[in-house]
Coordinates of C-alpha atoms and ligand atoms in Angstrom, one line a residue:
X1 CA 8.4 -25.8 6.0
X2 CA 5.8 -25.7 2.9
X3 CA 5.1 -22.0 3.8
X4 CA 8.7 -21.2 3.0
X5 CA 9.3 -23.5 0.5
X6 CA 6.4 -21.7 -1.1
X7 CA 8.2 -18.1 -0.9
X8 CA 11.4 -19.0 -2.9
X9 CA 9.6 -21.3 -5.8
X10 CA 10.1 -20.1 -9.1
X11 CA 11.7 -16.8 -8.2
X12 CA 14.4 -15.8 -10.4
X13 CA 17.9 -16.1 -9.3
X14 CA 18.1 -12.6 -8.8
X15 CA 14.6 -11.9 -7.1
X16 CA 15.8 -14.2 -4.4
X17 CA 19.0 -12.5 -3.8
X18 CA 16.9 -9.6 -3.2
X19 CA 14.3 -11.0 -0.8
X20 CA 17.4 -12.7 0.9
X21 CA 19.4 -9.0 1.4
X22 CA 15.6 -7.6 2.6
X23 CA 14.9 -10.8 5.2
X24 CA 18.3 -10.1 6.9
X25 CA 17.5 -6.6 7.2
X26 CA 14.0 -7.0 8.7
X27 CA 15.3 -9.7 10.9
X28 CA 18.3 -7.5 12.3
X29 CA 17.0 -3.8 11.7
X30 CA 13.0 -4.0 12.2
X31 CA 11.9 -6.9 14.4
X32 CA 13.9 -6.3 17.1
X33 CA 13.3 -2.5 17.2
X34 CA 9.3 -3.1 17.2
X35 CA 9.5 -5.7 19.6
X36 CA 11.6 -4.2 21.7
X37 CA 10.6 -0.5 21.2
X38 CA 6.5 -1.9 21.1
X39 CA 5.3 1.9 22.9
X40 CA 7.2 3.5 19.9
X41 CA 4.3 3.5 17.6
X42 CA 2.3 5.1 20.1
X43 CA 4.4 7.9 20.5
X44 CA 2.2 10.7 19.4
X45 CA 4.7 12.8 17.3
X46 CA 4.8 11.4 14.2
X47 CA 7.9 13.2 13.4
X48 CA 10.5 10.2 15.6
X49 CA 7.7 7.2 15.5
X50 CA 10.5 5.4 13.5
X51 CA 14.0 6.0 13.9
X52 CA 15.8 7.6 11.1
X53 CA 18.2 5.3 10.7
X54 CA 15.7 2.3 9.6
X55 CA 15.3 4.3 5.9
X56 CA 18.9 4.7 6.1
X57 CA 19.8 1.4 6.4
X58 CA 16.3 0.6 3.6
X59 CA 18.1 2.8 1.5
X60 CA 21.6 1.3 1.7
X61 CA 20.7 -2.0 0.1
X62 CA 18.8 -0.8 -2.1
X63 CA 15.3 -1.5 -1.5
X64 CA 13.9 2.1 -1.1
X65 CA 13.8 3.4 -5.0
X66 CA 12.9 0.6 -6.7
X67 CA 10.5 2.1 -9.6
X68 CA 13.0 5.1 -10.1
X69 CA 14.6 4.2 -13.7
X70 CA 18.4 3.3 -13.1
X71 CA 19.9 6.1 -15.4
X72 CA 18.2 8.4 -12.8
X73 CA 20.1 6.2 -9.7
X74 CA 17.5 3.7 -9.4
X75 CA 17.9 -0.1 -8.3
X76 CA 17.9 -1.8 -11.4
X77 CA 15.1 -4.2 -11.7
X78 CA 14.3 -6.5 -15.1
X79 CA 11.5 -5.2 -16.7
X80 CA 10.3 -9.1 -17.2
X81 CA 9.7 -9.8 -13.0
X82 CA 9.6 -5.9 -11.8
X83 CA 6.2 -6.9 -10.4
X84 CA 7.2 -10.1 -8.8
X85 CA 10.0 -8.5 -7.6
X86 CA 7.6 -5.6 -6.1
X87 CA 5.6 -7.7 -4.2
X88 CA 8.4 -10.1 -2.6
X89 CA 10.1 -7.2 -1.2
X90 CA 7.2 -5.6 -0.2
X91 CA 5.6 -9.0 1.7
X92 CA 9.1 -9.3 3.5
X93 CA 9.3 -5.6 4.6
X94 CA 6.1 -5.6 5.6
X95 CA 6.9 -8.9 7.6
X96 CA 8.9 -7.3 10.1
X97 CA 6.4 -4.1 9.5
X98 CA 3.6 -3.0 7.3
X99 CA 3.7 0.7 8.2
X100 CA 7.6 0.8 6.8
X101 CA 6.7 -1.4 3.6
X102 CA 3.7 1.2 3.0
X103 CA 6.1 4.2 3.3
X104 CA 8.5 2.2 0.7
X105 CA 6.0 0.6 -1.5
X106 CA 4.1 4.1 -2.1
X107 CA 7.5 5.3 -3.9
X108 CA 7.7 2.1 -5.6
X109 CA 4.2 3.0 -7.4
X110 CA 4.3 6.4 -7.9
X111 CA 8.1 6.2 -9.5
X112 CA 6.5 3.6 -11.9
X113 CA 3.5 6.4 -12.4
X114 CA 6.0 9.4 -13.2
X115 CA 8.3 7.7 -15.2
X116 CA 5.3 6.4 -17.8
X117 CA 3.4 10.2 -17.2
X118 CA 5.8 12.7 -15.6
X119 CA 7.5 15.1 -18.7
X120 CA 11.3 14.6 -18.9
X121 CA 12.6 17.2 -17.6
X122 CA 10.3 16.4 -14.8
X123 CA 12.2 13.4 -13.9
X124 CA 15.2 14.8 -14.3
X125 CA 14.4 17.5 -11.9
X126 CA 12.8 14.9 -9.0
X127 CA 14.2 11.3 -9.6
X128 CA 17.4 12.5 -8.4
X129 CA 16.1 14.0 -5.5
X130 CA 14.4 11.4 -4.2
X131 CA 17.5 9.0 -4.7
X132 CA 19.7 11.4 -2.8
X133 CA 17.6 12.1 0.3
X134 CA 17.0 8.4 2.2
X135 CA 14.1 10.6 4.1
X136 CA 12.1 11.4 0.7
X137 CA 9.1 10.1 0.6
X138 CA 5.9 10.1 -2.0
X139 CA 2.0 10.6 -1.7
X140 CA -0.3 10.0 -3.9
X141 CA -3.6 12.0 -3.3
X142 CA -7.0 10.6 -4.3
X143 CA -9.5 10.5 -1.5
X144 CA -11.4 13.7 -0.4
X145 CA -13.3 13.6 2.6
X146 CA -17.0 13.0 0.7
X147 CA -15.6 9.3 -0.1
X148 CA -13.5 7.6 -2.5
X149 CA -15.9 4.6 -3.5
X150 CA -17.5 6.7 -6.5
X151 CA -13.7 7.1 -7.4
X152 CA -12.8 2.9 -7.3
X153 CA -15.7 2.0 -9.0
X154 CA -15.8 4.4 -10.9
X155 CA -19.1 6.1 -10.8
X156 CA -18.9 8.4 -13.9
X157 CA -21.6 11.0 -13.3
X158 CA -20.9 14.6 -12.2
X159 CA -22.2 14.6 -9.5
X160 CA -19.3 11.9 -7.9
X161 CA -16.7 14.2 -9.0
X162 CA -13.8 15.4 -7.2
X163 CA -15.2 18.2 -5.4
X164 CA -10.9 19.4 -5.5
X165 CA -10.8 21.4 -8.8
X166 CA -7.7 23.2 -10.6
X167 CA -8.4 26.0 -12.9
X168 CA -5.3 27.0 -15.9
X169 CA -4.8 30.4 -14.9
X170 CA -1.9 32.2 -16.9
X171 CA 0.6 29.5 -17.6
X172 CA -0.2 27.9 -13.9
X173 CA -2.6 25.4 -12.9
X174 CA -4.5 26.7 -9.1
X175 CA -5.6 24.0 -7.1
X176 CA -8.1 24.6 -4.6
X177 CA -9.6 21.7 -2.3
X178 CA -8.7 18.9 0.2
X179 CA -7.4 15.4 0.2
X180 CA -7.4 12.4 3.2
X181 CA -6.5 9.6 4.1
X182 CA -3.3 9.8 2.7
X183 CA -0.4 7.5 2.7
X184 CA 2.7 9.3 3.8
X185 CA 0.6 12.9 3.6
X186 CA 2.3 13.8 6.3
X187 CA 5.8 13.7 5.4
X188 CA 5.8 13.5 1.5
X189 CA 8.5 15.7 -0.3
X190 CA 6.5 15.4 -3.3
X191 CA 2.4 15.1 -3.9
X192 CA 0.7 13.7 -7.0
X193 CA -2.9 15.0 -6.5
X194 CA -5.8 14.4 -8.8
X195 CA -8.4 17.4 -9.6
X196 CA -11.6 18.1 -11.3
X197 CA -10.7 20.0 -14.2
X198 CA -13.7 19.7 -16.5
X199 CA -16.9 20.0 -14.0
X200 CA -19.8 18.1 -15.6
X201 CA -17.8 16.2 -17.6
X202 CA -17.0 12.8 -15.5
X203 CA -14.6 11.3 -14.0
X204 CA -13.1 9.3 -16.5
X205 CA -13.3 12.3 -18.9
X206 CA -12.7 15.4 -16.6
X207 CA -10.1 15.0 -13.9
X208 CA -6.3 15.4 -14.0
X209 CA -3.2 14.9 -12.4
X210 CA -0.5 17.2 -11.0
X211 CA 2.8 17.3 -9.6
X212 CA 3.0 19.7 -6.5
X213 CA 6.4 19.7 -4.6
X214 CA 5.8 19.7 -0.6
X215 CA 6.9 23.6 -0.4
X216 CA 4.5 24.9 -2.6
X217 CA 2.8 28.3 -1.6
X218 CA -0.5 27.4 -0.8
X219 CA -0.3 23.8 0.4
X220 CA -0.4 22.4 3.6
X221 CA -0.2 19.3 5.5
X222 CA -3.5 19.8 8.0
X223 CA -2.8 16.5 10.1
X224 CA -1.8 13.6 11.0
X225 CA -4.4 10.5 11.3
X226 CA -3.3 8.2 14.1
X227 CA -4.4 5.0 12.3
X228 CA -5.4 1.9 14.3
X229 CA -2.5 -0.3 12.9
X230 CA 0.3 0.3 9.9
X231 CA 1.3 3.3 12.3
X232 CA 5.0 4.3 11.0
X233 CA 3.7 5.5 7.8
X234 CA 2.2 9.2 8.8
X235 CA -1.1 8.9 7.0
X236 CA -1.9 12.8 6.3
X237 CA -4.6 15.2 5.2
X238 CA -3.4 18.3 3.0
X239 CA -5.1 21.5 2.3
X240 CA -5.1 23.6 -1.0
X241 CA -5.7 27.2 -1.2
X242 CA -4.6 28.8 -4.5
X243 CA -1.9 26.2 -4.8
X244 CA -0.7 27.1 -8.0
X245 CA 2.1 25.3 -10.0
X246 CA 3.2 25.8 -13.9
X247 CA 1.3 24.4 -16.6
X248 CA 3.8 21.1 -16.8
X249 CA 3.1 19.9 -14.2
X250 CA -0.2 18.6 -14.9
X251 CA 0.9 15.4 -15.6
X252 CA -2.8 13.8 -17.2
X253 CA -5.4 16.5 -18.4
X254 CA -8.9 15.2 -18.0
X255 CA -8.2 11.3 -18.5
X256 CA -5.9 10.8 -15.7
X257 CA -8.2 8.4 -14.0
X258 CA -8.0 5.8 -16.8
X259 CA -4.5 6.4 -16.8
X260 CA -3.7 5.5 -13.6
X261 CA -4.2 1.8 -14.2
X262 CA -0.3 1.7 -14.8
X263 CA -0.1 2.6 -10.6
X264 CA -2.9 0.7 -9.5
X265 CA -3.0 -3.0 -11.2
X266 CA 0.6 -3.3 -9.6
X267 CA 0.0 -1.6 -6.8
X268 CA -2.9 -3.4 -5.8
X269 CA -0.6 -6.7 -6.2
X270 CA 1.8 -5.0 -3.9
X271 CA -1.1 -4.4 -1.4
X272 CA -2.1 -8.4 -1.2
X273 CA 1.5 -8.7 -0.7
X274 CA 2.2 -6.5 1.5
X275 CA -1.2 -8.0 3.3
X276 CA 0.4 -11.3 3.2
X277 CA 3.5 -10.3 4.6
X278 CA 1.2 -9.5 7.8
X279 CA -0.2 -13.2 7.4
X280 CA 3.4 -14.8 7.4
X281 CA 4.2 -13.2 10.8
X282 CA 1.4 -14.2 12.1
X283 CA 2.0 -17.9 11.7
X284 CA 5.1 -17.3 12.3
X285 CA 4.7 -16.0 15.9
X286 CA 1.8 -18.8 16.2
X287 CA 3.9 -21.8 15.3
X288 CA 6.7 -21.2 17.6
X289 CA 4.0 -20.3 20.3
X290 CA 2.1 -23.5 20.0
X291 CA 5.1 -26.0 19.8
X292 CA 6.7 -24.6 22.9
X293 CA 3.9 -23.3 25.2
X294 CA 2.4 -25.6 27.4
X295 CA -1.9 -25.9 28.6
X296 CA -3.3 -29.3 29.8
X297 CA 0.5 -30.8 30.1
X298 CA 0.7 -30.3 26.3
X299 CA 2.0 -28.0 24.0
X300 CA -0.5 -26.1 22.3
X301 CA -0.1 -28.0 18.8
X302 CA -1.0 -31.6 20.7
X303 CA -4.7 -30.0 20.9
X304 CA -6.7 -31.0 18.2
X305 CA -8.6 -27.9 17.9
X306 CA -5.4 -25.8 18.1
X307 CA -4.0 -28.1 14.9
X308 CA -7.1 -27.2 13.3
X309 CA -6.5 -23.8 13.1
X310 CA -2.8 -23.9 12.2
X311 CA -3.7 -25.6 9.3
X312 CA -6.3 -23.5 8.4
X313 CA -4.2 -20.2 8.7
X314 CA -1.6 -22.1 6.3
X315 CA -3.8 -22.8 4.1
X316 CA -5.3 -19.2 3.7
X317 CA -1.7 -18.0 3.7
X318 CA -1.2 -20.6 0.4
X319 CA -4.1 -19.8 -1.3
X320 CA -3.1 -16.1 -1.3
X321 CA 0.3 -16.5 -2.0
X322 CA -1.1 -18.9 -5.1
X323 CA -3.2 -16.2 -5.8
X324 CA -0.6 -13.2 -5.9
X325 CA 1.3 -15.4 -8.5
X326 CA -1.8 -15.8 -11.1
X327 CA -2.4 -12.1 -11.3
X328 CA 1.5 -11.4 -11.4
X329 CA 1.4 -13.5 -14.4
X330 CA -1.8 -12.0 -16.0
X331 CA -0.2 -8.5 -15.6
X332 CA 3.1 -9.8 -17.2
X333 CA 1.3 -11.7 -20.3
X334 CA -1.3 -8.0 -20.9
X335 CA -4.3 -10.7 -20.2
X336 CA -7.6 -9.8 -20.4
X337 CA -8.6 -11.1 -17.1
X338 CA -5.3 -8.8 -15.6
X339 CA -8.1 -6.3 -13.6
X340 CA -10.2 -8.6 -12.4
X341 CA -7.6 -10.9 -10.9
X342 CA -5.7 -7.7 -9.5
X343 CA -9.0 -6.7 -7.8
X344 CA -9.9 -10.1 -6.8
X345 CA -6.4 -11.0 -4.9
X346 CA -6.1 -7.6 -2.9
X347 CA -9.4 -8.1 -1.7
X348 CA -9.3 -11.6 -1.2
X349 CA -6.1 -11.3 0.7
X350 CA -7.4 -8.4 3.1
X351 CA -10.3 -11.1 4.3
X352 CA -8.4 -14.2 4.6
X353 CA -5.3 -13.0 6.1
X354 CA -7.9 -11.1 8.6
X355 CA -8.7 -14.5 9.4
X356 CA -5.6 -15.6 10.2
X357 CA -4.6 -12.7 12.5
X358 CA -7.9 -13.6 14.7
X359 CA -6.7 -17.3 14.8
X360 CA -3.3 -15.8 15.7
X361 CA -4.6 -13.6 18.2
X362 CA -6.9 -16.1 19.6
X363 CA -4.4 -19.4 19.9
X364 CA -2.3 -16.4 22.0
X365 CA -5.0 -16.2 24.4
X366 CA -4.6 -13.7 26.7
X367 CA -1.0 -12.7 25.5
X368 CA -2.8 -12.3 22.2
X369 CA -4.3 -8.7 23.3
X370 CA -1.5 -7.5 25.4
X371 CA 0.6 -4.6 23.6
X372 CA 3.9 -5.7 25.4
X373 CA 3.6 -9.5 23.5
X374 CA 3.5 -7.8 20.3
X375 CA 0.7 -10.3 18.5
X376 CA -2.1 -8.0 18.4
X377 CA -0.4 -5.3 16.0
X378 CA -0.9 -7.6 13.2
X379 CA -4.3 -8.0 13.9
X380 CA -4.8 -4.5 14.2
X381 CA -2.6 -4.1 10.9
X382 CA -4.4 -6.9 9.4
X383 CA -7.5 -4.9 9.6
X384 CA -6.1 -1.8 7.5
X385 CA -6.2 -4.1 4.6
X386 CA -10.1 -4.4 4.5
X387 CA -10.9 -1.2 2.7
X388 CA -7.9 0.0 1.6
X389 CA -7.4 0.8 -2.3
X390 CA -11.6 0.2 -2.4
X391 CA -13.8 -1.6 0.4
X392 CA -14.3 -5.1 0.3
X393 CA -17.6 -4.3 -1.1
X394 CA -16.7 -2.0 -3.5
X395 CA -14.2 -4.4 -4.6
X396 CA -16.9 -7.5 -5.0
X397 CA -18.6 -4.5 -7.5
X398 CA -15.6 -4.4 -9.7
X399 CA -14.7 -7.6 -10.2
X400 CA -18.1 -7.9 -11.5
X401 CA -18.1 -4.9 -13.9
X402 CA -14.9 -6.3 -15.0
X403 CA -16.2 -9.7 -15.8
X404 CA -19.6 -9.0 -17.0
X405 CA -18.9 -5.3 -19.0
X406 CA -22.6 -5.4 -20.8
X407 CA -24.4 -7.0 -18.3
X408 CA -23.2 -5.5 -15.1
X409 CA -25.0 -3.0 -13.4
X410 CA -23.9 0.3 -12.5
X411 CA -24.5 -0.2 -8.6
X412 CA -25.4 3.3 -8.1
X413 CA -27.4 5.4 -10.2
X414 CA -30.6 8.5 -9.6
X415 CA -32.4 7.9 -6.8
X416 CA -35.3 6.6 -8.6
Ligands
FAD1 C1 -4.2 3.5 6.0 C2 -4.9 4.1 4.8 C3 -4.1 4.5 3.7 C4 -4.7 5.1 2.6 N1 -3.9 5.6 1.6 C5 -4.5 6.4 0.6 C6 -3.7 7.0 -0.4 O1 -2.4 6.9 -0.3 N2 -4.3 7.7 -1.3 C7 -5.6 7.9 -1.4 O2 -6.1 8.6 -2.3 N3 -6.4 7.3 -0.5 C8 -5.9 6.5 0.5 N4 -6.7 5.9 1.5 C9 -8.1 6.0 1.4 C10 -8.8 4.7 1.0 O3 -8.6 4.4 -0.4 C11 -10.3 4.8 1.3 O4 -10.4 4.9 2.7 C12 -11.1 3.7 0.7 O5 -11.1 3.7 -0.6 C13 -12.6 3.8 1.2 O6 -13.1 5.1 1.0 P1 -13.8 5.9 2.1 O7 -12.9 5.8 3.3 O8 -14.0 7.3 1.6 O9 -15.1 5.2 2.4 P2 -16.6 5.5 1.7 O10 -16.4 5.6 0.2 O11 -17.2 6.7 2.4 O12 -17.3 4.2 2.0 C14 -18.0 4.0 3.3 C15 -18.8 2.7 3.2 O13 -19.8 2.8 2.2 C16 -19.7 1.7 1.2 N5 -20.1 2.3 -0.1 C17 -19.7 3.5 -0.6 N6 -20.2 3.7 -1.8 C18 -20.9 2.6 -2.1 C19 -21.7 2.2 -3.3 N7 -21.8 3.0 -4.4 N8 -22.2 1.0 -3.2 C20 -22.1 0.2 -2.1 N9 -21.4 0.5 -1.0 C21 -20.8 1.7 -1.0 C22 -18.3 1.3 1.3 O14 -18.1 -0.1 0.8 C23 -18.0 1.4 2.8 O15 -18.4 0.3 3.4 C24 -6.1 5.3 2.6 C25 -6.9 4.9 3.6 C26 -6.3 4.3 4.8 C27 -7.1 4.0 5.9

């Protein structure tokens, strides 16, 4: 089928081995448990919504530290397709589930942010840790509750600072504030969380980055959000109260936000992918559907309209996919266009493969809202996509600013 055809072009020999090894495991590890286990997610301790033994099994071929250099234990990836690589094993995990490619993918990016930022000794302390411990996961802590949009686009004035602040005391950074809307909050063995440390100055000027390990005095793990879809990764809110950790871990001071591009152009790649991965389930589920079930004495696909929206859904699913490759190769050549194409495809792929989960939802008919048949999730984990790394909106802004640096505006400014 073009669709597949489409996934294996061009990949290197080794890149398909890998997304071959992650297809059998999705196929025989995750599908079948979340179609057969479909009132698992719903289970309201977050501590057993997905069985232990899926990161074991993750972790046994190799898929879990990607990111983590290989002299520290690390799957070994060439430097040359790492982010190609990235985003076909993230879209395949994230085919059989998004919530388990986002608790993966997040220690994917924020390996690739401490081995470029962390000191040394750092990584020598954590990298192994993580490697050892199939349960280890990684946050990355941005969003307070006031918002993150002033943070996307960025809106450098004082007064859209992080209102979380950390204060050198001694020989010890102390962190005071809160952060939400986390990707694996909840359950993270280790936190990088960004601060205000020069008020007044900015955000591009005057906040930093820390490393703060899970069991440090003065940190803790508030909650739990119960998202709407993407439900196996615990999405948490943490508090800090005189969270203090020593001076080396601050891993940016003051200019951490224009640092970060090394996790986010990636990363948002990864999110498109990991978006797509949604998509490609979805026609999958819908193809078999309408060639086998049978309205008006035909099978679904016989109906005009129906073949109307197959093709539509495969074409969105192209486009993307098309899409993903152009900023992969901007990233890989350092282009200058590399931020606006990384902005345009995550946000691009969060509306059109929106699109294709309602057409997939809606050639379902009835079974297409019923929890038990299974097709609804990825609409509802379709829908995640929209806002996350920056709003659809937001997103439209940056592309923009990236495009037209002099002319641009600002899109937010005094109130008069
Ligand atoms: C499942 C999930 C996982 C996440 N993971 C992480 C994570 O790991 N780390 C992390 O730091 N964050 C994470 N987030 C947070 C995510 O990045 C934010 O939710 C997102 O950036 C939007 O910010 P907000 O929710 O604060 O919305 P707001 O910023 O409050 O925006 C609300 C609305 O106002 C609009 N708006 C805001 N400002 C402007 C403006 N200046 N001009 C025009 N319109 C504007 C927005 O477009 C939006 O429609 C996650 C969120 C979810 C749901």
């Amino acid at each position: 089928m073009l669709l597949d055809e489409m996934v294996g072009r061009g990949l290197p020999e080794e890149t398909r081995m890998m997304r071959d090894v992650t297809r059998k495991f999705v196929n025989e590890h995750v599908i079948p448990f979340t179609r057969q286990n479909w009132q698992q997610e719903w289970q309201m301790a977050p501590e057993g919504r997905l069985p232990a033994k899926i990161l074991q099994v993750a972790d046994q071929i190799g898929i879990r530290t990607l990111g983590v250099p290989e002299e520290f234990g690390g799957t070994p990836l060439d430097p040359k397709t790492e982010v190609q690589t990235f985003a076909v094993i993230s879209e395949e995990i994230s085919r059989g589930d998004c919530g388990l490619s986002d608790k993966m993918v997040q220690i994917w990016k924020v390996s690739v942010l401490l081995r470029n930022v962390a000191p040394r000794h750092l990584q020598e302390l954590w990298f192994p840790r993580l490697v050892k411990d199939p349960t280890f996961l990684l946050a990355h802590c941005l969003t307070e509750p006031r918002g993150a949009s002033d943070r996307w686009l960025p809106y450098d004035v004082p007064e859209a600072m992080m209102h979380t602040k950390a204060v050198l005391k001694g020989d010890k950074w102390v962190i005071n504030g809160r952060k939400q809307f986390i990707t694996n909050g909840y359950d993270a063995k280790l936190y990088v969380v960004y601060a205000t440390t020069k008020p007044g100055a900015g955000m591009t000027k005057g906040t930093s980055s820390f490393l703060v390990p899970r069991d440090t005095p003065g940190l803790s793990v508030a909650r739990c959000n119960e998202t709407l879809g993407g439900r196996f990764m615990n999405n948490g809110e943490i508090v800090f109260e005189d969270c203090a950790v020593p001076k080396d871990h601050c891993l940016v001071q003051d200019i951490a936000m224009t640092r970060a591009g090394i996790y986010f152009r990636p990363g948002k790649i990864i999110v498109a992918a990991k978006n797509l991965g949604v998509g490609m389930a979805a026609f999958e589920r819908t193809a078999d559907y309408v060639q086998n079930y049978v309205q008006g004495g035909r099978i679904l696909i016989k109906h005009q309209a129906v073949a109307l929206r197959l093709a539509d859904m495969a074409t969105k699913l192209a486009a993307v996919r098309a899409l993903i490759g152009e900023a992969i190769r901007a990233i890989d050549a350092g282009a200058p266009d590399a931020e606006e194409l990384c902005v345009m495809v995550k946000m691009f792929a969060s509306e059109e493969i929106f699109k294709v989960c309602q057409h997939a939802v809606e050639l379902h008919g009835g079974n297409g809202i019923m929890l038990e048949f299974g097709v609804e999730k990825l609409f509802r984990d379709a829908s995640l996509f929209l806002h996350r790394d920056a709003t659809v909106d937001i997103s439209r802004f940056k592309i923009v600013k990236a495009m037209f640096k002099d002319t641009a505006g600002v899109y937010a400014g005094p109130e008069k």
